mmCIF file of C-alpha atoms in Angstrom:
data_model
loop_
_atom_site.group_PDB
_atom_site.id
_atom_site.type_symbol
_atom_site.label_atom_id
_atom_site.label_comp_id
_atom_site.label_asym_id
_atom_site.label_seq_id
_atom_site.Cartn_x
_atom_site.Cartn_y
_atom_site.Cartn_z
ATOM 1 C CA UNK B 1 49.411 75.166 74.230
ATOM 2 C CA UNK B 2 49.557 72.653 71.584
ATOM 3 C CA UNK B 3 50.967 72.901 68.253
ATOM 4 C CA UNK B 4 49.936 71.357 64.794
ATOM 5 C CA UNK B 5 52.459 68.728 65.458
ATOM 6 C CA UNK B 6 50.417 67.202 68.528
ATOM 7 C CA UNK B 7 46.701 66.008 68.893
ATOM 8 C CA UNK B 8 44.503 67.344 71.524
ATOM 9 C CA UNK B 9 45.305 64.227 73.524
ATOM 10 C CA UNK B 10 49.205 64.567 73.472
ATOM 11 C CA UNK B 11 51.846 63.996 71.007
ATOM 12 C CA UNK B 12 50.643 62.135 67.545
ATOM 13 C CA UNK B 13 50.618 58.216 67.981
ATOM 14 C CA UNK B 14 51.792 56.170 65.348
ATOM 15 C CA UNK B 15 48.975 56.126 62.459
ATOM 16 C CA UNK B 16 47.208 52.881 62.555
ATOM 17 C CA UNK B 17 45.347 51.967 59.085
ATOM 18 C CA UNK B 18 42.127 53.738 58.934
ATOM 19 C CA UNK B 19 43.107 56.081 61.937
ATOM 20 C CA UNK B 20 42.448 59.696 61.190
ATOM 21 C CA UNK B 21 42.490 63.038 62.927
ATOM 22 C CA UNK B 22 39.138 62.733 63.404
ATOM 23 C CA UNK B 23 39.165 59.302 64.835
ATOM 24 C CA UNK B 24 41.852 60.807 67.279
ATOM 25 C CA UNK B 25 39.460 63.586 68.478
ATOM 26 C CA UNK B 26 36.579 61.236 68.986
ATOM 27 C CA UNK B 27 38.852 58.983 71.240
ATOM 28 C CA UNK B 28 39.789 62.075 73.155
ATOM 29 C CA UNK B 29 36.019 62.925 73.512
ATOM 30 C CA UNK B 30 35.295 59.631 75.016
ATOM 31 C CA UNK B 31 38.217 60.253 77.583
ATOM 32 C CA UNK B 32 36.695 63.448 78.011
ATOM 33 C CA UNK B 33 33.264 62.428 78.753
ATOM 34 C CA UNK B 34 34.192 59.669 81.220
ATOM 35 C CA UNK B 35 34.703 62.491 83.757
ATOM 36 C CA UNK B 36 32.499 64.905 82.410
ATOM 37 C CA UNK B 37 29.950 66.447 84.917
ATOM 38 C CA UNK B 38 27.007 68.644 83.633
ATOM 39 C CA UNK B 39 27.867 72.106 84.591
ATOM 40 C CA UNK B 40 24.357 72.987 85.167
ATOM 41 C CA UNK B 41 24.350 75.934 82.773
ATOM 42 C CA UNK B 42 21.807 77.227 80.327
ATOM 43 C CA UNK B 43 22.978 78.872 76.992
ATOM 44 C CA UNK B 44 22.941 82.382 77.758
ATOM 45 C CA UNK B 45 26.433 83.822 78.514
ATOM 46 C CA UNK B 46 27.344 84.826 81.990
ATOM 47 C CA UNK B 47 28.870 87.832 80.974
ATOM 48 C CA UNK B 48 26.414 88.716 78.217
ATOM 49 C CA UNK B 49 28.939 89.209 75.760
ATOM 50 C CA UNK B 50 29.687 87.712 72.060
ATOM 51 C CA UNK B 51 32.958 87.476 70.564
ATOM 52 C CA UNK B 52 33.700 87.388 66.823
ATOM 53 C CA UNK B 53 37.173 86.548 66.035
ATOM 54 C CA UNK B 54 39.174 84.758 63.325
ATOM 55 C CA UNK B 55 39.200 80.988 63.071
ATOM 56 C CA UNK B 56 42.890 81.133 63.100
ATOM 57 C CA UNK B 57 44.211 78.259 65.055
ATOM 58 C CA UNK B 58 46.774 80.722 67.090
ATOM 59 C CA UNK B 59 43.938 82.369 68.823
ATOM 60 C CA UNK B 60 42.990 80.687 72.345
ATOM 61 C CA UNK B 61 40.161 83.096 72.715
ATOM 62 C CA UNK B 62 39.164 81.814 76.300
ATOM 63 C CA UNK B 63 42.903 82.066 77.482
ATOM 64 C CA UNK B 64 43.642 85.382 75.780
ATOM 65 C CA UNK B 65 40.681 86.955 77.316
ATOM 66 C CA UNK B 66 40.394 85.118 80.841
ATOM 67 C CA UNK B 67 37.232 83.382 80.157
ATOM 68 C CA UNK B 68 35.871 80.423 81.464
ATOM 69 C CA UNK B 69 33.147 77.982 80.037
ATOM 70 C CA UNK B 70 29.865 79.717 80.017
ATOM 71 C CA UNK B 71 31.221 83.500 79.965
ATOM 72 C CA UNK B 72 30.526 84.259 76.316
ATOM 73 C CA UNK B 73 29.397 83.275 72.850
ATOM 74 C CA UNK B 74 32.249 82.895 70.431
ATOM 75 C CA UNK B 75 31.626 83.513 66.797
ATOM 76 C CA UNK B 76 34.426 82.481 64.559
ATOM 77 C CA UNK B 77 35.316 82.680 60.713
ATOM 78 C CA UNK B 78 38.085 83.417 58.284
ATOM 79 C CA UNK B 79 39.216 86.809 59.177
ATOM 80 C CA UNK B 80 36.719 87.367 61.892
ATOM 81 C CA UNK B 81 34.986 89.726 59.622
ATOM 82 C CA UNK B 82 31.365 90.519 60.248
ATOM 83 C CA UNK B 83 29.449 88.668 57.396
ATOM 84 C CA UNK B 84 25.546 88.153 57.060
ATOM 85 C CA UNK B 85 25.965 84.834 58.892
ATOM 86 C CA UNK B 86 27.881 86.749 61.774
ATOM 87 C CA UNK B 87 24.835 89.329 61.907
ATOM 88 C CA UNK B 88 22.515 86.323 62.167
ATOM 89 C CA UNK B 89 24.568 84.984 64.823
ATOM 90 C CA UNK B 90 24.749 87.923 66.858
ATOM 91 C CA UNK B 91 20.741 88.778 66.330
ATOM 92 C CA UNK B 92 20.238 85.467 67.969
ATOM 93 C CA UNK B 93 22.539 85.800 70.661
ATOM 94 C CA UNK B 94 21.205 89.121 71.486
ATOM 95 C CA UNK B 95 17.342 88.853 70.977
ATOM 96 C CA UNK B 96 17.169 85.210 72.265
ATOM 97 C CA UNK B 97 20.061 84.762 74.734
ATOM 98 C CA UNK B 98 20.541 88.154 76.389
ATOM 99 C CA UNK B 99 24.197 89.434 75.195
ATOM 100 C CA UNK B 100 24.642 93.136 75.130
ATOM 101 C CA UNK B 101 28.363 93.561 74.221
ATOM 102 C CA UNK B 102 30.311 92.714 71.199
ATOM 103 C CA UNK B 103 33.694 92.196 70.856
ATOM 104 C CA UNK B 104 35.557 91.629 67.484
ATOM 105 C CA UNK B 105 39.094 90.465 67.159
ATOM 106 C CA UNK B 106 41.016 90.359 63.880
ATOM 107 C CA UNK B 107 45.009 89.463 64.233
ATOM 108 C CA UNK B 108 48.199 90.099 62.663
ATOM 109 C CA UNK B 109 49.692 87.918 60.066
ATOM 110 C CA UNK B 110 45.958 86.708 58.956
ATOM 111 C CA UNK B 111 45.836 84.520 55.901
ATOM 112 C CA UNK B 112 43.271 86.812 54.639
ATOM 113 C CA UNK B 113 45.969 89.384 54.101
ATOM 114 C CA UNK B 114 47.486 87.324 51.343
ATOM 115 C CA UNK B 115 44.622 86.321 49.360
ATOM 116 C CA UNK B 116 42.271 88.392 47.001
ATOM 117 C CA UNK B 117 38.662 88.034 45.760
ATOM 118 C CA UNK B 118 40.499 86.562 42.728
ATOM 119 C CA UNK B 119 40.422 83.302 45.011
ATOM 120 C CA UNK B 120 36.521 83.028 44.058
ATOM 121 C CA UNK B 121 37.417 83.221 40.272
ATOM 122 C CA UNK B 122 39.994 80.560 40.967
ATOM 123 C CA UNK B 123 37.326 78.258 42.635
ATOM 124 C CA UNK B 124 35.101 79.015 39.717
ATOM 125 C CA UNK B 125 37.538 77.947 37.024
ATOM 126 C CA UNK B 126 38.262 74.840 39.112
ATOM 127 C CA UNK B 127 35.005 73.443 40.119
ATOM 128 C CA UNK B 128 32.787 75.216 37.358
ATOM 129 C CA UNK B 129 30.772 77.097 40.142
ATOM 130 C CA UNK B 130 31.388 80.610 41.461
ATOM 131 C CA UNK B 131 30.691 80.657 45.179
ATOM 132 C CA UNK B 132 27.940 83.015 46.287
ATOM 133 C CA UNK B 133 29.860 84.270 49.293
ATOM 134 C CA UNK B 134 32.544 87.118 49.197
ATOM 135 C CA UNK B 135 36.078 86.087 50.433
ATOM 136 C CA UNK B 136 36.206 89.209 52.484
ATOM 137 C CA UNK B 137 39.967 89.573 52.019
ATOM 138 C CA UNK B 138 41.733 92.715 53.328
ATOM 139 C CA UNK B 139 45.190 94.367 53.291
ATOM 140 C CA UNK B 140 44.781 96.436 56.623
ATOM 141 C CA UNK B 141 43.480 94.549 59.806
ATOM 142 C CA UNK B 142 42.783 97.774 61.541
ATOM 143 C CA UNK B 143 40.581 99.276 58.773
ATOM 144 C CA UNK B 144 38.616 96.008 58.504
ATOM 145 C CA UNK B 145 38.037 96.045 62.177
ATOM 146 C CA UNK B 146 36.549 99.507 61.661
ATOM 147 C CA UNK B 147 34.349 97.906 59.020
ATOM 148 C CA UNK B 148 33.275 95.084 60.989
ATOM 149 C CA UNK B 149 32.313 97.587 63.874
ATOM 150 C CA UNK B 150 30.504 99.675 61.537
ATOM 151 C CA UNK B 151 28.592 96.630 60.163
ATOM 152 C CA UNK B 152 27.703 95.641 63.642
ATOM 153 C CA UNK B 153 26.686 99.356 64.463
ATOM 154 C CA UNK B 154 24.537 99.890 61.760
ATOM 155 C CA UNK B 155 22.636 96.273 61.774
ATOM 156 C CA UNK B 156 18.808 97.159 61.955
ATOM 157 C CA UNK B 157 18.341 93.564 63.518
ATOM 158 C CA UNK B 158 20.790 94.164 66.669
ATOM 159 C CA UNK B 159 19.202 95.691 69.736
ATOM 160 C CA UNK B 160 22.494 96.628 71.474
ATOM 161 C CA UNK B 161 25.094 98.442 69.303
ATOM 162 C CA UNK B 162 26.593 101.007 71.831
ATOM 163 C CA UNK B 163 29.001 98.486 73.241
ATOM 164 C CA UNK B 164 30.923 97.272 70.365
ATOM 165 C CA UNK B 165 34.562 97.422 70.372
ATOM 166 C CA UNK B 166 37.209 96.067 68.135
ATOM 167 C CA UNK B 167 40.729 94.647 68.533
ATOM 168 C CA UNK B 168 43.548 93.373 66.524
ATOM 169 C CA UNK B 169 45.362 90.401 68.273
ATOM 170 C CA UNK B 170 49.140 90.255 67.894
ATOM 171 C CA UNK B 171 50.181 86.671 67.441
ATOM 172 C CA UNK B 172 53.764 87.042 68.485
ATOM 173 C CA UNK B 173 53.092 88.833 71.643
ATOM 174 C CA UNK B 174 49.459 87.797 72.747
ATOM 175 C CA UNK B 175 48.489 91.180 73.396
ATOM 176 C CA UNK B 176 45.226 93.155 72.041
ATOM 177 C CA UNK B 177 45.465 96.414 70.324
ATOM 178 C CA UNK B 178 42.131 98.244 70.308
ATOM 179 C CA UNK B 179 41.244 99.774 67.316
ATOM 180 C CA UNK B 180 39.076 102.985 67.350
ATOM 181 C CA UNK B 181 35.919 103.375 65.090
ATOM 182 C CA UNK B 182 36.010 105.714 62.129
ATOM 183 C CA UNK B 183 35.056 109.129 62.912
#
């Protein structure tokens, strides 16, 4: 597993003038593409599952869940919370691409637990415009998973809401802990 001290292509090379992280990633892509073979898949995930998770760099979802390329749709955002845009992606995933199951994954030690909605006010003061989006900060990952499950289950746009399960990933052990929905 790589750390922030390494680039995807290995240890960070000495910086050249004009060399950026993006430049190194594009160079890594050129090496990747040199051996790339079209896997012959379409966009429909083989396991008919969509995974909604936090964007945290410590979560390697494919390895943690034993997934291979083409198995699932992966939707990530800050906190892994179910927002309007996540509902949009899940709706397309289900209605156009055949997914039937939804897995929601938050994690321990999430950055959203250390900020508040006041973040929006601070941005407004700094840039002169209040963001139209909510931060969706939370103090209790379990409760926020329950709220996200409820948002999925009650969305009128989603066809399949019977197989929605939520988890908290422990960033120190790598284990998932299932969260039961609110009763």
